[in-house]
Coordinates of C-alpha atoms in Angstrom, one line a residue:
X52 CA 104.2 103.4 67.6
X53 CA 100.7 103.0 67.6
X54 CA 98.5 100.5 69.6
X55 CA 95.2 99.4 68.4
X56 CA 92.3 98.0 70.2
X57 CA 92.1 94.9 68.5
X58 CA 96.1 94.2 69.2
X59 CA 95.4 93.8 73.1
X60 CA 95.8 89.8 72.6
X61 CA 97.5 86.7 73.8
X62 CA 98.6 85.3 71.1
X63 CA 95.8 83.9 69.2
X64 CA 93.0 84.5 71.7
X65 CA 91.8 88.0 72.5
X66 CA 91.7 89.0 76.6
X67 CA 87.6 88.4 76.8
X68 CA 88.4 84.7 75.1
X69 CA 91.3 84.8 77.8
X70 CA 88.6 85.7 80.4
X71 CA 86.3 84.0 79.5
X72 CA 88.7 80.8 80.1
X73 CA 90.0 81.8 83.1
X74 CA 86.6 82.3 84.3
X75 CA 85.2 78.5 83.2
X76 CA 88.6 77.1 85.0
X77 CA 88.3 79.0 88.4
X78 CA 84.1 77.9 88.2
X79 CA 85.0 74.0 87.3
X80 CA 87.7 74.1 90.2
X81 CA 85.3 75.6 92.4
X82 CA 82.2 73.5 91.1
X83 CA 84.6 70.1 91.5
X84 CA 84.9 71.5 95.8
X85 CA 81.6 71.8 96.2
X86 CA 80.3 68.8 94.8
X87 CA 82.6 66.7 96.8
X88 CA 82.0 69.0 99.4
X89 CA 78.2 68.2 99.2
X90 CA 78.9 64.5 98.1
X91 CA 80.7 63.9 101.5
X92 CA 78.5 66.2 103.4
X93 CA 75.2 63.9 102.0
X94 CA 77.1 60.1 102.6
X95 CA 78.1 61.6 105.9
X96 CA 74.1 62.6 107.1
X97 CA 72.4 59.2 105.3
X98 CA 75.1 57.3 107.3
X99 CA 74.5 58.7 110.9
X100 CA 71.2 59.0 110.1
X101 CA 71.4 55.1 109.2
X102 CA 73.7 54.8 111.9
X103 CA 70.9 56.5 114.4
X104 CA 68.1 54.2 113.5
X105 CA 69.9 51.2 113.7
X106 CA 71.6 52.1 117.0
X107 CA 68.1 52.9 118.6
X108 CA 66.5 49.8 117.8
X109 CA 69.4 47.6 118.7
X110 CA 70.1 49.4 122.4
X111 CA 66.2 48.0 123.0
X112 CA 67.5 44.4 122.2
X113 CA 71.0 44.8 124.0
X114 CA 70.7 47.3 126.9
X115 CA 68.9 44.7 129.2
X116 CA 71.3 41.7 128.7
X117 CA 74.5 44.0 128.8
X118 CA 73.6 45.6 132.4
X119 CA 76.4 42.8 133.9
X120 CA 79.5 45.1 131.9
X121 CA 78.6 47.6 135.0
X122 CA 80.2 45.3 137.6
X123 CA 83.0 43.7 135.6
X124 CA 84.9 43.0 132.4
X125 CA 82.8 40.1 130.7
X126 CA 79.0 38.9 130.6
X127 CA 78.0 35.6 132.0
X128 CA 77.5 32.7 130.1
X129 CA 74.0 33.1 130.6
X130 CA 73.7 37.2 128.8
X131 CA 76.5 35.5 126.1
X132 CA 74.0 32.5 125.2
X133 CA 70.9 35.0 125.3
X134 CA 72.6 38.0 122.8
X135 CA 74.1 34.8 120.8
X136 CA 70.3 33.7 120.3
X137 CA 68.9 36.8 119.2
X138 CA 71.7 37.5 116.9
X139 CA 71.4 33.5 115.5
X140 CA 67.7 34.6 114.8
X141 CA 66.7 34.9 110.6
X142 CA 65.8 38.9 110.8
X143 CA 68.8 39.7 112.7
X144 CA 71.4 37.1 111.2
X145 CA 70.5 38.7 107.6
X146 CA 70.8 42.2 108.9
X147 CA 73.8 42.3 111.7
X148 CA 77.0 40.3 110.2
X149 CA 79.2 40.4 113.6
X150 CA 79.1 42.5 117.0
X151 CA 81.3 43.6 119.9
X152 CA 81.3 44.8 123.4
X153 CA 83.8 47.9 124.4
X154 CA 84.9 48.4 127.7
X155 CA 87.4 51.4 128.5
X156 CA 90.7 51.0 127.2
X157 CA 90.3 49.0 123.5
X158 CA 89.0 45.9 125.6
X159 CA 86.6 43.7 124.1
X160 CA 84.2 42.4 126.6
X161 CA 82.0 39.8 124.4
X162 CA 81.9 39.6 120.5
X163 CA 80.6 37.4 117.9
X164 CA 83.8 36.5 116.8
X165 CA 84.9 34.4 120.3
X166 CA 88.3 34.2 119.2
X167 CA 88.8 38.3 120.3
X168 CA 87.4 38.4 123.8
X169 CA 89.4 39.7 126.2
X170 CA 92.1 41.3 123.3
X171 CA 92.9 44.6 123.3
X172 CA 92.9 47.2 120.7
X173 CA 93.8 50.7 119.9
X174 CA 90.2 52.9 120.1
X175 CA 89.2 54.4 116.5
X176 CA 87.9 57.7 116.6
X177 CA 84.4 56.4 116.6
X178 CA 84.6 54.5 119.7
X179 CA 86.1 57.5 121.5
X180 CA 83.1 59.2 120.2
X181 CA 80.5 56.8 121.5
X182 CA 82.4 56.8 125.6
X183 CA 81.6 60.4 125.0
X184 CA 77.9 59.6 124.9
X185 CA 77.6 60.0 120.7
X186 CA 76.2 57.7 118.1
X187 CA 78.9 57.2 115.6
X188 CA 78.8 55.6 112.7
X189 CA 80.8 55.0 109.1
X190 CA 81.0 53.4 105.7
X191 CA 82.9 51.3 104.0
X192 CA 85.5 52.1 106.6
X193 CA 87.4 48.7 107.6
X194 CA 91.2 49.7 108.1
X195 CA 91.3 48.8 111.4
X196 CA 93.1 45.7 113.1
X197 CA 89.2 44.9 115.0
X198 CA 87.6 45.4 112.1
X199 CA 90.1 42.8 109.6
X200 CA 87.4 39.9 109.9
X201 CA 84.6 42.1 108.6
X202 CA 87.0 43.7 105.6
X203 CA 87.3 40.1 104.4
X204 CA 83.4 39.8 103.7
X205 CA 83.9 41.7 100.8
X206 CA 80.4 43.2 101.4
X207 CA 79.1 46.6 101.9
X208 CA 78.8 47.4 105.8
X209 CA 77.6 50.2 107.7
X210 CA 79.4 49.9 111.2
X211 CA 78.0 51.4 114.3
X212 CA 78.8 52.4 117.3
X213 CA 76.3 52.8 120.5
X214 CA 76.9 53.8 123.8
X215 CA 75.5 51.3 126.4
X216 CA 74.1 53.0 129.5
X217 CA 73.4 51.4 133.2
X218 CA 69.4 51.6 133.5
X219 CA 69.3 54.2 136.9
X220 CA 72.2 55.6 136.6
X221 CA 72.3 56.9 133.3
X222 CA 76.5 55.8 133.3
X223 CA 77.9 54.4 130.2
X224 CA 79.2 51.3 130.4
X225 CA 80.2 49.4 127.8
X226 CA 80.0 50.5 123.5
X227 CA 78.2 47.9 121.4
X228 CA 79.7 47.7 118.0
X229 CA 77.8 45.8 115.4
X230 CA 78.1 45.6 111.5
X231 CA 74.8 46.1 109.5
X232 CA 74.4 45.0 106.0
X233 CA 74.4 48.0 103.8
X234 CA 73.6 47.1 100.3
X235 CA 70.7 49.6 100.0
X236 CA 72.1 52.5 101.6
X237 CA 75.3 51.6 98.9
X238 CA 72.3 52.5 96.7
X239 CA 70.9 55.1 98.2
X240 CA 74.3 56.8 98.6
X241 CA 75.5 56.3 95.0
X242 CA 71.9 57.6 93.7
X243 CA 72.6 60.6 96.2
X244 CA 75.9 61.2 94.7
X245 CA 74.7 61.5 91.2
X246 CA 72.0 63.5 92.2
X247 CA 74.2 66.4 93.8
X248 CA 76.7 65.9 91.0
X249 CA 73.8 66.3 88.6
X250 CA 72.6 69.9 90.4
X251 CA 76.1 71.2 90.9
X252 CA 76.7 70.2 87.5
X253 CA 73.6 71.9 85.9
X254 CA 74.2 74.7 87.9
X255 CA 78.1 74.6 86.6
X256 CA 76.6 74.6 83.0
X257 CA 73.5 77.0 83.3
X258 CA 76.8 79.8 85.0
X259 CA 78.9 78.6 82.0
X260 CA 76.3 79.8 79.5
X261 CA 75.0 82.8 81.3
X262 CA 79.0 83.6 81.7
X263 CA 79.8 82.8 77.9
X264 CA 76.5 85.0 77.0
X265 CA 78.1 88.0 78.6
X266 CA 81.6 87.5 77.8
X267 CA 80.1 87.2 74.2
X268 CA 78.2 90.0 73.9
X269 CA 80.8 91.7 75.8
X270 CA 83.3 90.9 73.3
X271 CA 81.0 91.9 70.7
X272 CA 80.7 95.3 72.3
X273 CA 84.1 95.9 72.4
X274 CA 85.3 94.6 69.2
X275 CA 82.3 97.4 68.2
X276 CA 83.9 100.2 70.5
X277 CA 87.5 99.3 69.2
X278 CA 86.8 99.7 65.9
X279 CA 85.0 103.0 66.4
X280 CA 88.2 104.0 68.3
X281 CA 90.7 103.5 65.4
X282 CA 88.2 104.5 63.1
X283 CA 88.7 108.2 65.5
X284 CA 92.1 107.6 66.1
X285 CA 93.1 107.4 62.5
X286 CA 90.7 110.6 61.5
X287 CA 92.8 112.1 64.9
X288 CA 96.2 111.5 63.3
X289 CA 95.5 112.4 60.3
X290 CA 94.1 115.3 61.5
X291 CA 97.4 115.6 63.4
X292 CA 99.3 115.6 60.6
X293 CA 97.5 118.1 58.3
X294 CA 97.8 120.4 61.6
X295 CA 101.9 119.8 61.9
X296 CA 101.6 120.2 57.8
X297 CA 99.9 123.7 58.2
X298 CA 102.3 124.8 60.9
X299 CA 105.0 123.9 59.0
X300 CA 103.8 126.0 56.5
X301 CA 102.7 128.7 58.4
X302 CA 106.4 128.7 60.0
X303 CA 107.8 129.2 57.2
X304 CA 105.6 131.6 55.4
X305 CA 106.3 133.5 58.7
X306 CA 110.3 132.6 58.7
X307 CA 110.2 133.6 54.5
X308 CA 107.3 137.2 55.7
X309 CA 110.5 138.0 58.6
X310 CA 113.4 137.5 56.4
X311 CA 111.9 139.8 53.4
X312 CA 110.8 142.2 55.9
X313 CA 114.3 142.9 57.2
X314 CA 115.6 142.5 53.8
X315 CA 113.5 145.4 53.2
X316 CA 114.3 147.5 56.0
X317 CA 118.0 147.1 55.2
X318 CA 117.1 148.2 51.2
X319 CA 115.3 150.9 52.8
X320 CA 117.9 152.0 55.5
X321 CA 120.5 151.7 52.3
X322 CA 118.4 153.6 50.3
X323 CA 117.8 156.2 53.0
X324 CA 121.9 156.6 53.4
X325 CA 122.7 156.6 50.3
X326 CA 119.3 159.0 48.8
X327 CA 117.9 161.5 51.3
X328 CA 121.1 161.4 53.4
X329 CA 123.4 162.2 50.6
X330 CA 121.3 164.7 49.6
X331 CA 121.3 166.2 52.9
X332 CA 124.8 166.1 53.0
X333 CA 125.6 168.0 49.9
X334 CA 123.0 171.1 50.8
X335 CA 124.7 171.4 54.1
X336 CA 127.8 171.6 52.0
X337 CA 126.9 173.7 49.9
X338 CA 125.5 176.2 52.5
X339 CA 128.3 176.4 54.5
X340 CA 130.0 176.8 50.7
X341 CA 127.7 179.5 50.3
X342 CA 128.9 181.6 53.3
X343 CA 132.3 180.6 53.7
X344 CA 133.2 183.7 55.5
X345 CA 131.3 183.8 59.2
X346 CA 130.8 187.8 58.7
X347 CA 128.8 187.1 55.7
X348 CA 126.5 184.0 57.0
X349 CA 123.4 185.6 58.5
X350 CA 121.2 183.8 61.7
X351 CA 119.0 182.0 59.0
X352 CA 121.8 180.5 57.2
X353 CA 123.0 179.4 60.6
X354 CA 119.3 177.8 62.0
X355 CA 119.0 176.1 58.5
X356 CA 122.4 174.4 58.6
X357 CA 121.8 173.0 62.1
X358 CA 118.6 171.2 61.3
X359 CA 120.3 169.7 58.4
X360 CA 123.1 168.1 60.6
X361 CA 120.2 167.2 62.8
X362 CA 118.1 165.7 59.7
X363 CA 121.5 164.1 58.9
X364 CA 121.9 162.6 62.1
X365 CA 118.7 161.4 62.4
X366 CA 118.2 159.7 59.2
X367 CA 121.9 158.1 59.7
X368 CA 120.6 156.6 62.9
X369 CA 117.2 155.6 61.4
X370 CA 119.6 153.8 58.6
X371 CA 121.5 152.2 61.4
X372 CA 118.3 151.0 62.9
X373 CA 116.9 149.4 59.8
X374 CA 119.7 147.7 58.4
X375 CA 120.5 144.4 60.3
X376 CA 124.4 143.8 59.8
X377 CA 125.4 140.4 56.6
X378 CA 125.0 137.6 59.1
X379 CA 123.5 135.9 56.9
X380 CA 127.4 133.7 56.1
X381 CA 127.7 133.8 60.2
X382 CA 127.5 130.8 62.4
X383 CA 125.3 131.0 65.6
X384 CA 128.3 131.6 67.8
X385 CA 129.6 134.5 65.6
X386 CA 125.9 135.9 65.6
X387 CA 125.9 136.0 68.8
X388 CA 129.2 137.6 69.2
X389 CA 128.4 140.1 66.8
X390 CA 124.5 141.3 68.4
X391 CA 126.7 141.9 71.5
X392 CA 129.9 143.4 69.6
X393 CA 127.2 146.0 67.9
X394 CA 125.1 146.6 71.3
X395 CA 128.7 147.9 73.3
X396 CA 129.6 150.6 70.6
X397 CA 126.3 152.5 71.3
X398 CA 125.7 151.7 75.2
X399 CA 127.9 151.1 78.3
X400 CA 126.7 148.0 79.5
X401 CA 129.4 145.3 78.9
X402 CA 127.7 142.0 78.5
X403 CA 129.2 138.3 79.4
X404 CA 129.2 135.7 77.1
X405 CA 128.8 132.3 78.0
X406 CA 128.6 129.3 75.3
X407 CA 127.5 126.2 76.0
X408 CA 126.3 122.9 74.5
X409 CA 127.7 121.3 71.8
X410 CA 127.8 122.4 67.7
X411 CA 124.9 123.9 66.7
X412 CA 122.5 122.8 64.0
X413 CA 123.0 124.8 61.3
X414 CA 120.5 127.9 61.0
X415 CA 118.7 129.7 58.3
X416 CA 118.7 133.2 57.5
X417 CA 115.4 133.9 59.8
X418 CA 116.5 131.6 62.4
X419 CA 119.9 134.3 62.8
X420 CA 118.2 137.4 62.0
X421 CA 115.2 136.1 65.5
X422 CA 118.5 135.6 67.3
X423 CA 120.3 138.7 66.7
X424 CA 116.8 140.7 67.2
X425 CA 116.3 139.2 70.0
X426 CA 119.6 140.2 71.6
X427 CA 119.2 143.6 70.6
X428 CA 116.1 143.9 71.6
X429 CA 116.7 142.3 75.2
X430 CA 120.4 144.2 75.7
X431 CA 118.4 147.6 74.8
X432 CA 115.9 146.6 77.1
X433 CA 118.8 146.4 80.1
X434 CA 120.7 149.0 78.8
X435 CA 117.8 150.9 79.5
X436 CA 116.0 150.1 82.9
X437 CA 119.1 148.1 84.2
X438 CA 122.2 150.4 83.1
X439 CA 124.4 149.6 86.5
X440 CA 123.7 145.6 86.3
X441 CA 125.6 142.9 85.8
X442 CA 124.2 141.1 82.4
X443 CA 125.0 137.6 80.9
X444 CA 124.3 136.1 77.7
X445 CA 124.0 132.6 78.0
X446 CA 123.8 131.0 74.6
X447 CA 123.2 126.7 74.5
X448 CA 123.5 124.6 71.3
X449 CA 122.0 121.3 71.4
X450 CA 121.5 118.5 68.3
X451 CA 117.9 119.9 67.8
X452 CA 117.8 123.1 69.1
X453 CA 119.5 126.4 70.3
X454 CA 119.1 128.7 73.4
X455 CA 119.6 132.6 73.9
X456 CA 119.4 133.9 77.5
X457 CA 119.6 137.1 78.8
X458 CA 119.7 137.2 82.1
X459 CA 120.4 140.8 84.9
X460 CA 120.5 141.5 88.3
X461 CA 118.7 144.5 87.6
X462 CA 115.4 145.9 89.7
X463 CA 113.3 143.5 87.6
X464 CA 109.4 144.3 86.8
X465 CA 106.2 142.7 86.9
X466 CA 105.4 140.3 84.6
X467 CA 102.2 142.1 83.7
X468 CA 103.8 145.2 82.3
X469 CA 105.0 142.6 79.6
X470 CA 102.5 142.9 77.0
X471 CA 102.3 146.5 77.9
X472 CA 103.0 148.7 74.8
X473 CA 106.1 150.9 75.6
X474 CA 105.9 154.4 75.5
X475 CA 107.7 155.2 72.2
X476 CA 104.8 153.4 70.5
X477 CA 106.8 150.0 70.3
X478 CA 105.8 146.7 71.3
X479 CA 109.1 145.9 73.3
X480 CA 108.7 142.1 74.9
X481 CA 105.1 141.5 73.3
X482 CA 106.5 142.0 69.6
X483 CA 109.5 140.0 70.5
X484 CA 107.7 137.1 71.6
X485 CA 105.4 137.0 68.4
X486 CA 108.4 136.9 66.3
X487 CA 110.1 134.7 68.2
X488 CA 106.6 132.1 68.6
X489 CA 106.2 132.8 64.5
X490 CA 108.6 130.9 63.6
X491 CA 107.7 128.2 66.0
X492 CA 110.0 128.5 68.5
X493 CA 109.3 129.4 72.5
X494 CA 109.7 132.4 74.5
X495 CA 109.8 132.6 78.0
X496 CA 110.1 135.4 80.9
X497 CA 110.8 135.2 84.5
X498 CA 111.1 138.2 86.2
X499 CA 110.3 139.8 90.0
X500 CA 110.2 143.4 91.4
X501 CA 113.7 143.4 92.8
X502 CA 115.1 139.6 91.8
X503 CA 116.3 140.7 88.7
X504 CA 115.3 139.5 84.7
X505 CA 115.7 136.3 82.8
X506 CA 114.5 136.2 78.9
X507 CA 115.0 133.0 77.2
X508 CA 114.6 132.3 73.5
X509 CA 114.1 128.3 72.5
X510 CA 114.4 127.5 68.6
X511 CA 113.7 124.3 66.9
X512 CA 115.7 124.8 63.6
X513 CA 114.5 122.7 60.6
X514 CA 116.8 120.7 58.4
X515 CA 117.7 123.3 55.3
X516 CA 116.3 122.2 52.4
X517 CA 113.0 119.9 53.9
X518 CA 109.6 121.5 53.8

């Protein structure tokens, strides 16, 4: 099946528009962190810097009159009626709404609100903070039970908390918590807030654009490339299949060249029996005719009458050579049966047979005669350098295919010696495996000084009657 470039989708979006989304959702996520990150990191440095300043300027106005929360749990009427005056007072009544006086423990020594001196409450973070020696402060904050009065206001308020240290010692005390209008720093926080939402967000959609730039021109570039690729891919398989077109026809111009030429070495090996052989016959025949009586037959007569037996002989066995037996109405069992049947009435090595597989595809007329070539040529081969082994034909049918081993214990021989021309002039396994490869089928040779000889023959019949 083939796959083209452009197919690599998810359903209607291609994989850079799948990117490309991916890519704005993981950036928005990560733009949403850091803005609150930097929304909560600003509020949190305006409001201890708020906290700071007013903490500093109100330990000048409370240090001196809270030095009595050194020696005991509550100031004297006198410190209560001073701190009471100079919170009554117009600046500091419309800045401070409410204060309180911490003593270890959640213990409120003096407070605006008379009602919670002397009560005890659980210590918030921020007043453990401020024992510790820290300026705390936070907004909008009022979840506490001590801080219910000041939640009721319904008015911004930036609460503070300031440790109160004895003048010579240095020893905290007592924590002053007050309440400070915060209506402008409400301001200045919101105004802070859009501001880092408006640079995270610009920066959010100046990566967006760059991103959707690339990914575009990206896309672009690919879509390009693709198209070029099936452009090649299409010229490759139809290249492909004029290539498997012109094999086919080579194999079976080659399958067509094999079975005319041992068509014509059997005409020929006829003709050769039944012309020059016959002929040779008759004068030997008629020579010994000639001088029936021994007496009469002189040495020439004799000389001349053996080298027609041995002309005879010789052209009979040439016949034999040339004429492949009618297999031509055999199966490929019964070919193979018969190249062995033929091989053991001319040589003493006795062959096994061994089938395997199941039926075999049906063969044409070159597909039999490679077969039975190959088994004479391979048994000869034994026969000859091998004579004392033990030999096997193995012969395998499959649904597409069929294979011939030949396979001897022998002394075996190097595999370089195999496109070596044999001595007689022939071309032994090199000519074997041509004819066998010509008609597109595989020829293989394994084989080690001493380990004995494997030759395998693999063919790939076609369908009779497809081109």
């Amino acid at each position: 099946m083939r796959v083209k470039v452009t197919d690599l989708t998810i359903g209607n979006w291609s994989l850079s528009r799948v990117f490309l989304a991916a890519s704005i959702f993981v950036m928005g996520t990560a733009t949403a962190i850091v803005g609150v990150w930097v929304s909560n990191r600003i509020q949190n440095a305006v409001v201890q810097n708020s906290a700071n300043s007013a903490a500093i300027y109100m330990e000048s106005v409370v240090s001196p009159l809270s030095q009595e929360l050194a020696h005991g749990d509550r100031l004297s009427d006198q410190a209560s009626l001073a701190l009471d005056e100079i919170f009554m007072t117009q600046p500091m009544r419309d800045r401070i709404v409410s204060y309180k006086f911490w003593k270890q423990g959640g213990v409120i020594a003096h407070a605006s609100d008379t009602d919670i001196i002397g009560n005890r409450f659980n210590p918030t973070d921020d007043l453990r903070r401020a024992w510790n020696g820290d300026i705390s402060g936070s907004f909008e904050e009022l979840d506490h039970a001590e801080s219910a009065a000041e939640a009721a206001l319904g008015i911004p308020l930036l609460e503070v908390y300031s440790p109160i240290r004895e003048l010579w010692s240095g020893e905290i005390i007592a924590v002053a918590e007050f309440y400070e209008r915060a209506d402008q720093l409400e301001l200045d926080l919101a105004k802070a807030r859009r501001t880092s939402w408006l640079v995270v967000g610009s920066a959010f959609l100046a990566s967006t654009i760059v991103l959707y730039a690339i990914v575009a021109i990206g896309d672009k570039t690919i879509r390009r490339q693709g198209s070029l690729l099936n452009q090649r891919l299409t010229e490759s398989e139809r290249m492909a299949e004029q290539n498997a077109l012109l094999r086919s026809r080579v194999v079976e111009a080659s399958e067509r060249y094999a079975t005319q030429t041992d068509r014509f070495l059997k005409k020929l090996g006829a003709e050769l029996h039944d012309g020059p052989a016959q002929y040779l016959s008759l004068a030997a025949l008629r020579l010994e005719a000639a001088f029936s009586k021994e007496s009469e037959r002189p040495k020439e007569a004799e000389e001349i009458q053996q080298s027609l037996q041995k002309s005879l002989a010789e052209i009979r066995a040439i016949s034999r050579g040339l004429s492949a037996p009618d297999i031509d109405s055999l199966s490929f069992v019964d070919v193979v049966k018969r190249a062995v049947e033929d091989h053991a009435e001319h040589s003493p090595l006795r062959p096994d047979i061994s089938f395997q597989g199941s039926q075999a595809p049906e063969l044409s007329l070159s597909d039999k005669l490679c077969v039975f070539r190959f088994l004479q040529e391979t048994l000869s081969n034994a026969a000859r350098y091998a004579p004392a082994s033990k030999c096997t034909v193995i012969s395998e049918a499959q649904n597409d295919r069929i294979v011939v081993k030949v396979k001897d214990d022998g002394p075996g021989f190097d595999r370089s010696e195999e496109t070596a021309l044999r001595d007689d002039g022939g071309q032994g396994l090199m000519g074997l495996r041509d004819r066998v490869e010509s008609i597109g089928g595989r020829f293989e040779v394994a084989s080690r000084p001493g380990e004995g000889t494997t030759i395998a023959m693999t063919l790939f019949p076609r369908k009779l009657g497809t081109s």
